[in-house]
GROMACS .gro file of C-alpha atoms in nm:
model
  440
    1UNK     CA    1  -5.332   9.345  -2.758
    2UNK     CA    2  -5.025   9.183  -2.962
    3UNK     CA    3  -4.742   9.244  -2.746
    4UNK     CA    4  -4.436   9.033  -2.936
    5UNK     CA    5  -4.498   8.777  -2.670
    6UNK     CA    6  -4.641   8.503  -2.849
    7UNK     CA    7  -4.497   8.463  -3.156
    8UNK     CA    8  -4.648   8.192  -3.350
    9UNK     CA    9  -4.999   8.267  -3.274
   10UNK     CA   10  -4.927   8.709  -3.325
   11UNK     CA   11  -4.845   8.605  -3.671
   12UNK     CA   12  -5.140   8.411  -3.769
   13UNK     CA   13  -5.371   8.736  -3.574
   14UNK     CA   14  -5.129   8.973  -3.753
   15UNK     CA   15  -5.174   8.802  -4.112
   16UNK     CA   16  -5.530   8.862  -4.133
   17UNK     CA   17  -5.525   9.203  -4.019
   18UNK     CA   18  -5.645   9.287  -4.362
   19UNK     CA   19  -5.985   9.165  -4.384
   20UNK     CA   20  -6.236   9.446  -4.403
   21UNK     CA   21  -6.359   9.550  -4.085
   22UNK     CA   22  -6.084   9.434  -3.908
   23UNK     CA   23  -5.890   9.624  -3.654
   24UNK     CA   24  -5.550   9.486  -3.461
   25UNK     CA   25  -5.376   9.686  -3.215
   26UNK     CA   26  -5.027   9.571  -3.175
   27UNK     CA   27  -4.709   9.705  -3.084
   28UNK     CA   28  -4.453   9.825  -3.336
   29UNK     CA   29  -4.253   9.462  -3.268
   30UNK     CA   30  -4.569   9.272  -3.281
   31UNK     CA   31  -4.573   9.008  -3.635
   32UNK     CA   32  -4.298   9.210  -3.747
   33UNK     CA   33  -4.237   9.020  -4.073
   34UNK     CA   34  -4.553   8.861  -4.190
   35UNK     CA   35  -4.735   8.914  -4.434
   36UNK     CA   36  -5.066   9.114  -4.457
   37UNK     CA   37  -5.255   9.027  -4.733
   38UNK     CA   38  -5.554   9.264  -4.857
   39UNK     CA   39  -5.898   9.065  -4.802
   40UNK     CA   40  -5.719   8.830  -4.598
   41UNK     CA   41  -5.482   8.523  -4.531
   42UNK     CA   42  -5.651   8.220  -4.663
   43UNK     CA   43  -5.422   8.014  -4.619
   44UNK     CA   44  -5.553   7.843  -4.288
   45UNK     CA   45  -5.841   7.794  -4.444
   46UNK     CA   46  -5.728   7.589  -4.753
   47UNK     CA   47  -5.518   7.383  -4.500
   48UNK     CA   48  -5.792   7.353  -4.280
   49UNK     CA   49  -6.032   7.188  -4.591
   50UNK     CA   50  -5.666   6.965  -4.698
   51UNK     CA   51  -5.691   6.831  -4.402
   52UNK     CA   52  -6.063   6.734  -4.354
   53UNK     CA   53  -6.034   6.389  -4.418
   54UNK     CA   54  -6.413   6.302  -4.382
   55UNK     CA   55  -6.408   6.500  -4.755
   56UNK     CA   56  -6.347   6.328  -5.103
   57UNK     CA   57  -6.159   6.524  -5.375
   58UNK     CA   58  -6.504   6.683  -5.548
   59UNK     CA   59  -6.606   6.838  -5.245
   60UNK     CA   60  -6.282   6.962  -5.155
   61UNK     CA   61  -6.212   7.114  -5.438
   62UNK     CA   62  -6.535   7.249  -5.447
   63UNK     CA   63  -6.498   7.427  -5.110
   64UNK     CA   64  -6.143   7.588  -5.192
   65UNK     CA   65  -6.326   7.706  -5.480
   66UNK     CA   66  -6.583   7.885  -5.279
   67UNK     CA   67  -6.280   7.981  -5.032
   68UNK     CA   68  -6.121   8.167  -5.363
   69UNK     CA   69  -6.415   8.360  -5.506
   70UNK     CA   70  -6.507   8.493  -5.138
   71UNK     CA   71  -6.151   8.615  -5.103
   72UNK     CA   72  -6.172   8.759  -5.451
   73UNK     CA   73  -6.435   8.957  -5.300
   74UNK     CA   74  -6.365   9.031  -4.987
   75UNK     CA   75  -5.978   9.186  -5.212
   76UNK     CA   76  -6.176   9.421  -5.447
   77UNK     CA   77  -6.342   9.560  -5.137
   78UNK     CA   78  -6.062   9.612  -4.888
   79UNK     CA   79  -5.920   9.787  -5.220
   80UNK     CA   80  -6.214   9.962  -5.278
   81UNK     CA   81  -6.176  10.154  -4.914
   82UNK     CA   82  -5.809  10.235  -4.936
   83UNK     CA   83  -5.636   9.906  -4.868
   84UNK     CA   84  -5.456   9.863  -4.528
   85UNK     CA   85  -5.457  10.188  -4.274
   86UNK     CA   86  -5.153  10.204  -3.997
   87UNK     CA   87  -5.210  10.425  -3.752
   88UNK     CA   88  -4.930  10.484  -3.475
   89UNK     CA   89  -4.989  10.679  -3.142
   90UNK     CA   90  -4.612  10.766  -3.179
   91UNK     CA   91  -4.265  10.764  -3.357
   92UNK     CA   92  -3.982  10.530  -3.272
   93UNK     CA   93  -3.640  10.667  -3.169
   94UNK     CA   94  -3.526  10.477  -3.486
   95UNK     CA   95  -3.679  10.563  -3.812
   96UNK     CA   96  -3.589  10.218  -3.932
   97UNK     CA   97  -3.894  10.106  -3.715
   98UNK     CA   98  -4.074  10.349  -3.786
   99UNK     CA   99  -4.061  10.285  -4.194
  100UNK     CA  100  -4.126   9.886  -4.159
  101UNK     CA  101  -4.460  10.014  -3.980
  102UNK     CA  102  -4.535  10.230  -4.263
  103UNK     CA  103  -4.416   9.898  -4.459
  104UNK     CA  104  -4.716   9.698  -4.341
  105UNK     CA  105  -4.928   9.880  -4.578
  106UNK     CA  106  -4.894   9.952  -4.960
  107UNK     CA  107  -4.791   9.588  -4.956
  108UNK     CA  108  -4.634   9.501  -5.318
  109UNK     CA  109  -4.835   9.766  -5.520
  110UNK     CA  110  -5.145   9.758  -5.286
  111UNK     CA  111  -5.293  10.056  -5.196
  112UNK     CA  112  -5.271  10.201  -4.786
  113UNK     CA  113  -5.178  10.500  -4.577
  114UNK     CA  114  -5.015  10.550  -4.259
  115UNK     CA  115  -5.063  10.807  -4.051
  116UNK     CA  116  -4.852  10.902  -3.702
  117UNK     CA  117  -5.014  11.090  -3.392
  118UNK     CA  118  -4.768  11.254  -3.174
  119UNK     CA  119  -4.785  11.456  -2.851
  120UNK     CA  120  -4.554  11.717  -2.748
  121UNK     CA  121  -4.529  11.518  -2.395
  122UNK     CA  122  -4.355  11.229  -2.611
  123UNK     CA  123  -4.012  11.163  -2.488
  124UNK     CA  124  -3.874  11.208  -2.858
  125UNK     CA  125  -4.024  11.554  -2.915
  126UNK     CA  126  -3.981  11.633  -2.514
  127UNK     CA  127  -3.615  11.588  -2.587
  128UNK     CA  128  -3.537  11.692  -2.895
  129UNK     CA  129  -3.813  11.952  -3.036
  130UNK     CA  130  -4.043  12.041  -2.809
  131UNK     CA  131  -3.957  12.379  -2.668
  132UNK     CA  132  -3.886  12.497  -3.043
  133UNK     CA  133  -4.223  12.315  -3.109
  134UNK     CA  134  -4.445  12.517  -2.813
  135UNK     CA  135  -4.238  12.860  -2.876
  136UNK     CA  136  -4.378  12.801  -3.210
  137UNK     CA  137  -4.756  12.753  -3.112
  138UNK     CA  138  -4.729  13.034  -2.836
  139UNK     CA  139  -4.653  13.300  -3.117
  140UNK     CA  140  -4.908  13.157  -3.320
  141UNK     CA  141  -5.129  13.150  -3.006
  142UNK     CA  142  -5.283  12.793  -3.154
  143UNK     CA  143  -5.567  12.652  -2.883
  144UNK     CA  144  -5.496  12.331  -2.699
  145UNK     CA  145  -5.608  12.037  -2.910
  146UNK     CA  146  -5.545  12.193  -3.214
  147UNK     CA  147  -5.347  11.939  -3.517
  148UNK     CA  148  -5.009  12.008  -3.610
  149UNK     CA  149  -4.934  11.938  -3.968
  150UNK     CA  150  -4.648  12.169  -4.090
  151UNK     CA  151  -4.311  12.062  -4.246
  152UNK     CA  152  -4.124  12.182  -3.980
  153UNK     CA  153  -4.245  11.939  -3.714
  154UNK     CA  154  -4.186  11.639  -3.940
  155UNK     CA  155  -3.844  11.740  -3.990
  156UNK     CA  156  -3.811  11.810  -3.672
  157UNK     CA  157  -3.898  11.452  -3.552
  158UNK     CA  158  -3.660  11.348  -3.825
  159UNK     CA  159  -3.414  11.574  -3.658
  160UNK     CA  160  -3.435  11.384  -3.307
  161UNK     CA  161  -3.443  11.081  -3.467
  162UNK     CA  162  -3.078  11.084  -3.644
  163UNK     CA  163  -2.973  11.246  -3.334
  164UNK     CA  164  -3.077  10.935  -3.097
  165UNK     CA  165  -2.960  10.673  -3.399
  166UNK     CA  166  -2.606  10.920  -3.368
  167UNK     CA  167  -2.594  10.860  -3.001
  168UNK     CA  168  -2.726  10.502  -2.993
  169UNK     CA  169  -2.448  10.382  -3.305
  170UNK     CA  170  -2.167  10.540  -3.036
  171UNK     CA  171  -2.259  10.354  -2.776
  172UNK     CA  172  -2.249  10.050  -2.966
  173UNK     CA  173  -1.927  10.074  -3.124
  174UNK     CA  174  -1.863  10.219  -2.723
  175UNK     CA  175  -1.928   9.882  -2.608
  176UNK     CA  176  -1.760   9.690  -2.874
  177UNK     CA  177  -1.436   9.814  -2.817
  178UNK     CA  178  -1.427   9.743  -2.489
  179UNK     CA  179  -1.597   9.425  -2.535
  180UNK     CA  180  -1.275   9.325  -2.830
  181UNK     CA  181  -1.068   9.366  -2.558
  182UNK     CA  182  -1.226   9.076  -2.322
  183UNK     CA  183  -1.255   8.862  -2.648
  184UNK     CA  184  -0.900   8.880  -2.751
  185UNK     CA  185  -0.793   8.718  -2.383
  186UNK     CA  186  -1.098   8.446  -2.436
  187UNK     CA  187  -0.917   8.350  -2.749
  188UNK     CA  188  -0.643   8.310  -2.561
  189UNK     CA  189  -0.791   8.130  -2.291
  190UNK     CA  190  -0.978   7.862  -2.483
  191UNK     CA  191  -0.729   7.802  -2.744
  192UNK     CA  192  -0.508   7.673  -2.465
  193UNK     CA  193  -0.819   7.470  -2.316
  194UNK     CA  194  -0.818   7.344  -2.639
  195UNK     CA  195  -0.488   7.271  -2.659
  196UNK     CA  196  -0.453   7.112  -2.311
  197UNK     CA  197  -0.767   6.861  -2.406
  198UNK     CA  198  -0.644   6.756  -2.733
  199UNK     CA  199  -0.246   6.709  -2.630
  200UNK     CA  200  -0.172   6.370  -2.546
  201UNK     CA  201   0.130   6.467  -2.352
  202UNK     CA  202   0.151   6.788  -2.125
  203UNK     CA  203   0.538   6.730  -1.979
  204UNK     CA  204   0.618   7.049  -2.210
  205UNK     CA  205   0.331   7.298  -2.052
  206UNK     CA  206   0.381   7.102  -1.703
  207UNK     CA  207   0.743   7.175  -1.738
  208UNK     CA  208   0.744   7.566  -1.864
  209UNK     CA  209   0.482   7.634  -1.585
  210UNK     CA  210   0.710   7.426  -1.316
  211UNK     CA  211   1.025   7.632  -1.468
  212UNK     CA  212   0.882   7.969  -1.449
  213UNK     CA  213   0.722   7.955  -1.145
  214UNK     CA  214   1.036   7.844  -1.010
  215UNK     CA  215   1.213   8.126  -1.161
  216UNK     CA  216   0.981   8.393  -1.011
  217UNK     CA  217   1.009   8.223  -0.662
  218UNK     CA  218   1.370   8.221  -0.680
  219UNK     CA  219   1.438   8.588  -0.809
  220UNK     CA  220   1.272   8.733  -0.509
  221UNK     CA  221   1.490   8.610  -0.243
  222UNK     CA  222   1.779   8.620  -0.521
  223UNK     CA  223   1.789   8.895  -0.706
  224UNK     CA  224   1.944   8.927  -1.092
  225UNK     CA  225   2.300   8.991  -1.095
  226UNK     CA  226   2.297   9.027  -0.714
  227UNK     CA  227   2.612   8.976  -0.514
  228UNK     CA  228   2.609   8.730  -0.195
  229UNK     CA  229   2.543   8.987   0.067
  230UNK     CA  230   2.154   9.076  -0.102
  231UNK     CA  231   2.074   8.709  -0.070
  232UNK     CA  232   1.802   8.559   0.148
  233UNK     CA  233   1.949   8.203   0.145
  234UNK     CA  234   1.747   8.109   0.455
  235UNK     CA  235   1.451   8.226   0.360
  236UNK     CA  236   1.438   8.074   0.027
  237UNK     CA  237   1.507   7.743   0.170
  238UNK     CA  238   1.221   7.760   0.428
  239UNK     CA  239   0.960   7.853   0.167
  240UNK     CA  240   1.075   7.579  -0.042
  241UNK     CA  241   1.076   7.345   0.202
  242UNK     CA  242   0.747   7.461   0.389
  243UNK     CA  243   0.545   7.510   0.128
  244UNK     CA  244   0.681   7.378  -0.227
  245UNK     CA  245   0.825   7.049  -0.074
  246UNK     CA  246   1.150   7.061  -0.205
  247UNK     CA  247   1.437   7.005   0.021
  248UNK     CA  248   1.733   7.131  -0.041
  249UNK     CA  249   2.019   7.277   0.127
  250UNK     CA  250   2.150   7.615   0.002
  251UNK     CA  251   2.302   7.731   0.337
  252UNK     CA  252   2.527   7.478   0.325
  253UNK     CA  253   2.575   7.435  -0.116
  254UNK     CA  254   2.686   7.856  -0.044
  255UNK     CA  255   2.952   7.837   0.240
  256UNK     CA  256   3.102   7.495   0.033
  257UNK     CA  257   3.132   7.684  -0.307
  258UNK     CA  258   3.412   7.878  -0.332
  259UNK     CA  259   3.230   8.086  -0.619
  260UNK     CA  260   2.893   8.101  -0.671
  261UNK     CA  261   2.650   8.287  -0.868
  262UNK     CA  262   2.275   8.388  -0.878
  263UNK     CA  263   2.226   8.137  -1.191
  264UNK     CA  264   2.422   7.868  -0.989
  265UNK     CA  265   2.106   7.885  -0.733
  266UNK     CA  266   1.851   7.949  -0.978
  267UNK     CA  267   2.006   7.591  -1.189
  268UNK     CA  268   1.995   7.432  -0.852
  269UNK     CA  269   1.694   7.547  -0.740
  270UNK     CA  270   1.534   7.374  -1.081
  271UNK     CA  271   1.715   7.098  -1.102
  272UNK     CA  272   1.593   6.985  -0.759
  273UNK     CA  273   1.246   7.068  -0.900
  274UNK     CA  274   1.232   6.856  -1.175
  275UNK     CA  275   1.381   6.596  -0.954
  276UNK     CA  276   1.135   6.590  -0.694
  277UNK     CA  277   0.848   6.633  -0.973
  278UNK     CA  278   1.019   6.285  -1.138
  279UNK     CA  279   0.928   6.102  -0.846
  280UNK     CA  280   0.598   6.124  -0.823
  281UNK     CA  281   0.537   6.047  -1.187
  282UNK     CA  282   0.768   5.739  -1.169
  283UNK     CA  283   0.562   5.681  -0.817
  284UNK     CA  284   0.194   5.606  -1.001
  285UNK     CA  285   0.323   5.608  -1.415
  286UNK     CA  286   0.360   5.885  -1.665
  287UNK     CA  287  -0.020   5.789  -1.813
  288UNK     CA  288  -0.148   5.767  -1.502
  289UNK     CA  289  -0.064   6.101  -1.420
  290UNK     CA  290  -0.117   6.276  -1.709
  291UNK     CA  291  -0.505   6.248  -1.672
  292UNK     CA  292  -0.492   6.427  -1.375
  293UNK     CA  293  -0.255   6.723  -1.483
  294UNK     CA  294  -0.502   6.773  -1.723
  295UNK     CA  295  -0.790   6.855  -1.474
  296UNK     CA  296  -0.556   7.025  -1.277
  297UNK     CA  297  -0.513   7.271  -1.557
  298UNK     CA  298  -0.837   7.288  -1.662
  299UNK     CA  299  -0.991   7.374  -1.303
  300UNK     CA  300  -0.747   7.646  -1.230
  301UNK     CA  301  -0.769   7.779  -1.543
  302UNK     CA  302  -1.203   7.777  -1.531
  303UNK     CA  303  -1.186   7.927  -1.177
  304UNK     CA  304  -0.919   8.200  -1.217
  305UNK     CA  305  -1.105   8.316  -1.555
  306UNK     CA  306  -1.424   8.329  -1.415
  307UNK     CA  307  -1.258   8.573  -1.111
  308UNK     CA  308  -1.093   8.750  -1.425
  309UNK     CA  309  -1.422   8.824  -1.582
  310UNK     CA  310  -1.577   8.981  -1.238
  311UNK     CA  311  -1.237   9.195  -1.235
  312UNK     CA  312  -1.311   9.290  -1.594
  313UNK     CA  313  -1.680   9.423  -1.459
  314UNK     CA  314  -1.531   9.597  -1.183
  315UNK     CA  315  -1.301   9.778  -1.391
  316UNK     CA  316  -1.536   9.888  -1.662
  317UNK     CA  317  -1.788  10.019  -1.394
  318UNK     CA  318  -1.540  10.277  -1.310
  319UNK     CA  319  -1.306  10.329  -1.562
  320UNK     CA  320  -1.498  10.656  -1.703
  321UNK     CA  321  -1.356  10.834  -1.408
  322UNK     CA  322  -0.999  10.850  -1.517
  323UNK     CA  323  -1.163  11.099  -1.751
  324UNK     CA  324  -1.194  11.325  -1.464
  325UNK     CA  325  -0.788  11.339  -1.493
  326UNK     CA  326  -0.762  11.397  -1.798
  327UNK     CA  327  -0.658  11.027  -1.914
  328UNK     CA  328  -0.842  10.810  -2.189
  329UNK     CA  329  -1.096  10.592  -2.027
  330UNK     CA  330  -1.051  10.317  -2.304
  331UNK     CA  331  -0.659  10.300  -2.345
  332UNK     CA  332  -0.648  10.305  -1.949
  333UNK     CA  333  -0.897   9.981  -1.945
  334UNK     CA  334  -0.671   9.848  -2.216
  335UNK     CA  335  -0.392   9.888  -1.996
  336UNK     CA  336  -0.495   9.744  -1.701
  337UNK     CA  337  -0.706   9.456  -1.833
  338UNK     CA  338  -0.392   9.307  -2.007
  339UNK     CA  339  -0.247   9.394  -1.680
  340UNK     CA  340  -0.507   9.180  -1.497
  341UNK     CA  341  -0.461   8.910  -1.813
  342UNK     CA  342  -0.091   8.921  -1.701
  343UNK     CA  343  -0.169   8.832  -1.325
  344UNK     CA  344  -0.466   8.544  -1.415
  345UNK     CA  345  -0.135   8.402  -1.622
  346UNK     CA  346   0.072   8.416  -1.313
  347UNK     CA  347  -0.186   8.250  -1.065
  348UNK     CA  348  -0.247   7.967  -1.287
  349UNK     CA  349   0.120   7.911  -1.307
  350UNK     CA  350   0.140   7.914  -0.966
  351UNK     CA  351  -0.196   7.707  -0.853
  352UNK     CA  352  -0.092   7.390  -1.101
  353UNK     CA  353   0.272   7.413  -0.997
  354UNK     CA  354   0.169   7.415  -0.622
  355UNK     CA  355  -0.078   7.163  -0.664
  356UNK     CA  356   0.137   6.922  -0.877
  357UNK     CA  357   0.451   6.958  -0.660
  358UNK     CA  358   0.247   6.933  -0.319
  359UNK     CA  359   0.038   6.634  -0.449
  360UNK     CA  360   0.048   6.290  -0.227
  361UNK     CA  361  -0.066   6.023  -0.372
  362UNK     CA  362  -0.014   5.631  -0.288
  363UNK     CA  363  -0.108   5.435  -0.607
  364UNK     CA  364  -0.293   5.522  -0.948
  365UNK     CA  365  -0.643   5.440  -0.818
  366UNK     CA  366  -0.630   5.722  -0.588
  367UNK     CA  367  -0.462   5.970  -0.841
  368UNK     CA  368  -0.765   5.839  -1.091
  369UNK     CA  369  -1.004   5.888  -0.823
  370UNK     CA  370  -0.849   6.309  -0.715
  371UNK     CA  371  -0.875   6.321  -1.122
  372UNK     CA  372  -1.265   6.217  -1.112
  373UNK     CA  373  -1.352   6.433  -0.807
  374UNK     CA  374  -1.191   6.724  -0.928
  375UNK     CA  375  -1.386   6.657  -1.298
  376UNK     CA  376  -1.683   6.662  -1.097
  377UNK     CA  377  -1.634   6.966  -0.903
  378UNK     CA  378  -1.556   7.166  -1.216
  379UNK     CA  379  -1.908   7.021  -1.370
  380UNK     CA  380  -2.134   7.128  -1.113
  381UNK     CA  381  -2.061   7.458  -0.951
  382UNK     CA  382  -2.202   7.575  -0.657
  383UNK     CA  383  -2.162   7.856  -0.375
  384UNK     CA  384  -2.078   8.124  -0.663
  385UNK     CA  385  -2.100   8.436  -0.558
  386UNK     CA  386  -2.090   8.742  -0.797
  387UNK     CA  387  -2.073   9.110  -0.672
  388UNK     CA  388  -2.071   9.388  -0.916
  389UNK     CA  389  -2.122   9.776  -0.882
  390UNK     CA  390  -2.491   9.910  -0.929
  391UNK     CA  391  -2.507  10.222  -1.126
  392UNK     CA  392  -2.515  10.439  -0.790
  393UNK     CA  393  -2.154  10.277  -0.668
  394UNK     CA  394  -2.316  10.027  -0.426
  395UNK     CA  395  -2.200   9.715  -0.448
  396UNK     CA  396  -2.459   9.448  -0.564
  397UNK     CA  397  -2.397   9.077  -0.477
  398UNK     CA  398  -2.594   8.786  -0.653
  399UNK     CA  399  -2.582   8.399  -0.521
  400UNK     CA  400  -2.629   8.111  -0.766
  401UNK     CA  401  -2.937   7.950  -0.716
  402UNK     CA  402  -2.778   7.596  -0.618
  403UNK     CA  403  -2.652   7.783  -0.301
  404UNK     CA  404  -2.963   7.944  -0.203
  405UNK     CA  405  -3.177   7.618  -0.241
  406UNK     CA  406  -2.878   7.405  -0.007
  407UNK     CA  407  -2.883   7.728   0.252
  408UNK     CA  408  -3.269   7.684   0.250
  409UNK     CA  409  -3.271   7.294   0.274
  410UNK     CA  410  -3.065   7.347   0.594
  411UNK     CA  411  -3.340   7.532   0.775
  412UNK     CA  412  -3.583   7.219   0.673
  413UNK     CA  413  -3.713   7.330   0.364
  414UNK     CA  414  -3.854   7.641   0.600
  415UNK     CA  415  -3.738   7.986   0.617
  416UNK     CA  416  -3.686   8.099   0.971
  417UNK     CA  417  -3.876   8.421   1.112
  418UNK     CA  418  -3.660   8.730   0.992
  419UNK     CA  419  -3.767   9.067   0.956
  420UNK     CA  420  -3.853   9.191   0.629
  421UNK     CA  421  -3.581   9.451   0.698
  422UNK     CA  422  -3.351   9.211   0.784
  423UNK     CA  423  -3.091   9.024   0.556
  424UNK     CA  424  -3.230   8.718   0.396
  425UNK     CA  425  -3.109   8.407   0.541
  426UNK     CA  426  -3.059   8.283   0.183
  427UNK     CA  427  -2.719   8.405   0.202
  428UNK     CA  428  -2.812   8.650  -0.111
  429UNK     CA  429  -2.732   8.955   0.070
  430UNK     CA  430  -3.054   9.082  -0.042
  431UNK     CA  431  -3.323   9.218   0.252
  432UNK     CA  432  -3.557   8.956   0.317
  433UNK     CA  433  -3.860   9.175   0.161
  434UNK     CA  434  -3.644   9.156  -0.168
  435UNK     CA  435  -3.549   8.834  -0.174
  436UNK     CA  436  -3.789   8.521  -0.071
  437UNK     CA  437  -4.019   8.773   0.088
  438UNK     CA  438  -4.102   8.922  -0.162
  439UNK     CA  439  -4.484   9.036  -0.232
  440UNK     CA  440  -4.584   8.897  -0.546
   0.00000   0.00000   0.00000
């Protein structure tokens, strides 16, 4: 039984499935492509005398010779009967499939038939044509058993077929669209990898990240075009001193100044930035450090895209329900995915600026040595955990492998008595019984 598991060796069965006598039962995938010559495929056998090196040139040439005139043969015979004779227990949803199965025979002018046997149990005609099909044979009271062979049921099939290649060719271009929207953002994505590992500088994206960030931090304790009393002065300095490492003392720059505006604080508020950010370059060297914005980049922006993604399968799980309120499913994933595009933008900015501005390092070896590590870490992921919806709602969580096997070498290389009810103590969040205790 050909099964279109075994590729290579399914061809060579396939390609002399037209020897007389010969019968191959395949499925319709099965040595899809090769070719079926009538009387046989002798070519293994003329490589097979090539080859023989125990031969001299007479006696090879003699044997191909014989190989020839038994093939001539064995041709007018198989022609003789009919040629090649496909017989299919069913029809394909597509009728592309179906046709390159008729295709195997009446190969290049060479006779054949084909001939399909169908059951009004098969899920096409179940579907599609079979109540018209049995109303039919009721009023004509046919027996069980009994041969259809009228017009009507072949263009019937035909019917459901165009139907299920309608259906199929929506989903498709379905999927695409939504699909075009996750690859426009990739581009995005890896044509600034790209342009962060060919730049030999990165003050400019270092410094628009640093600036913006700065911006966002400042406009929510200080809001645009704000007078003095809407001002969280105190606040702002705390945060920036707790957890940005910039000190600086508004309090005090606001009671001096005997006018001050919201873009006074917000120039300050860089200025002192940039300063601070100065220091630690001049600390180590501007080469020095540029290595290890660069892998500071590049992990955020591998780790906050790979969350993205899982966001992006969340959202297309559900998104057929804003149907339900009368709103279009694909414009509303549109939406929100560039919304969610919008926020991975923001995080990165944030992650490098933090990092870069909270950063203490002594000498270049050790900022070399944070730029290694963190190379490292981004090369070999582990503890990734995925969850994703199911198609009933429940939420389905997978575990890399790397994990599992560390969790495992933990207990010894040994997994501990659990119940087969119980969760696995692989950390999959699988039950045992469908996870490593599983019956095979």
């Amino acid at each position: 039984m050909l099964n279109a598991k075994q590729h290579a060796r399914e061809a060579d069965i396939v390609a002399q499935a037209g020897r007389a006598k010969m019968i191959t039962i395949a499925t319709n995938m099965a040595g899809r492509g090769t070719d079926i010559v009538l009387g046989g495929n002798m070519s293994q056998a003329v490589e097979a005398v090539e080859a023989d090196e125990s031969l001299d040139a007479a006696q090879k040439q003699k044997q191909l010779e014989a190989i020839r005139a038994q093939w001539e043969q064995d041709h007018e015979k198989v022609n003789a009967l009919g040629g090649l004779r496909i017989i299919a227990t069913e029809r394909h949803e597509s009728r592309r499939i179906d046709n390159q199965l008729r295709g195997r025979s009446g190969r290049q002018g060479d006779p054949g038939s084909s001939r399909f046997y169908l059951s009004l149990d098969d899920s096409l005609m179940r579907i599609f044509a079979g109540d018209r099909v049995k109303a039919i044979m009721d009023r004509l009271k046919m027996p069980d058993g009994e041969a259809i062979e009228a017009g009507i049921v072949t263009r019937s099939i035909e019917s459901a077929q165009r139907k299920v290649e309608a259906r199929n060719f929506d989903m498709r271009k379905q999927l695409l669209e939504y699909d075009d929207v996750s690859n426009d953002q990739r581009k995005v994505i890896y044509q600034q990898r790209n342009e962060i590992l060919d730049a030999a500088d990165l003050s400019a994206q270092i410094t628009s990240l640093r600036e913006g960030c700065f911006n966002d931090l400042v406009r929510q304790y200080v809001p645009v075009e704000s007078v003095e009393e809407q001002w969280d002065i105190a606040t702002l300095e705390r945060v920036l001193s707790d957890e940005w490492e910039v000190m600086l003392q508004l309090q005090s720059q606001v009671s001096a100044a005997s006018a001050i505006t919201d873009e006074d604080l917000l120039a300050s508020v860089r200025s002192e930035a940039n300063k601070v950010f100065a220091a630690k370059v001049e600390q180590v060297g501007g080469e020095n450090f540029i290595q290890f914005e660069r892998m500071v980049l590049l992990q955020s922006i591998d780790t906050h895209w790979r969350e993205h993604l899982s966001s992006l399968d969340y959202l297309r799980q559900g998104i057929h329900l804003r149907g339900y309120a009368q709103k279009q499913p694909k414009q509303e994933y549109k939406r929100e995915a560039f919304e969610l595009f919008g926020q991975l933008l923001d995080s990165v900015k944030n992650d490098v600026t933090k990092v870069l501005m909270t950063v203490k390092v002594q000498s270049s070896e050790q900022l070399e040595q944070a730029a290694d590590d963190m190379e490292s870490r981004g090369e070999s992921i582990a503890n990734v955990t995925y969850s994703a919806p199911t198609e009933t709602g429940e939420v389905e969580t997978t575990v890399d492998e790397e994990t599992i096997n560390k969790k495992l070498r933990a207990f010894g290389g040994a997994v501990p008595r659990v119940g087969r009810n119980e969760a696995c103590p692989c950390g999959s969040g699988k039950k045992y019984k469908h996870c490593h205790g599983k019956l095979v």
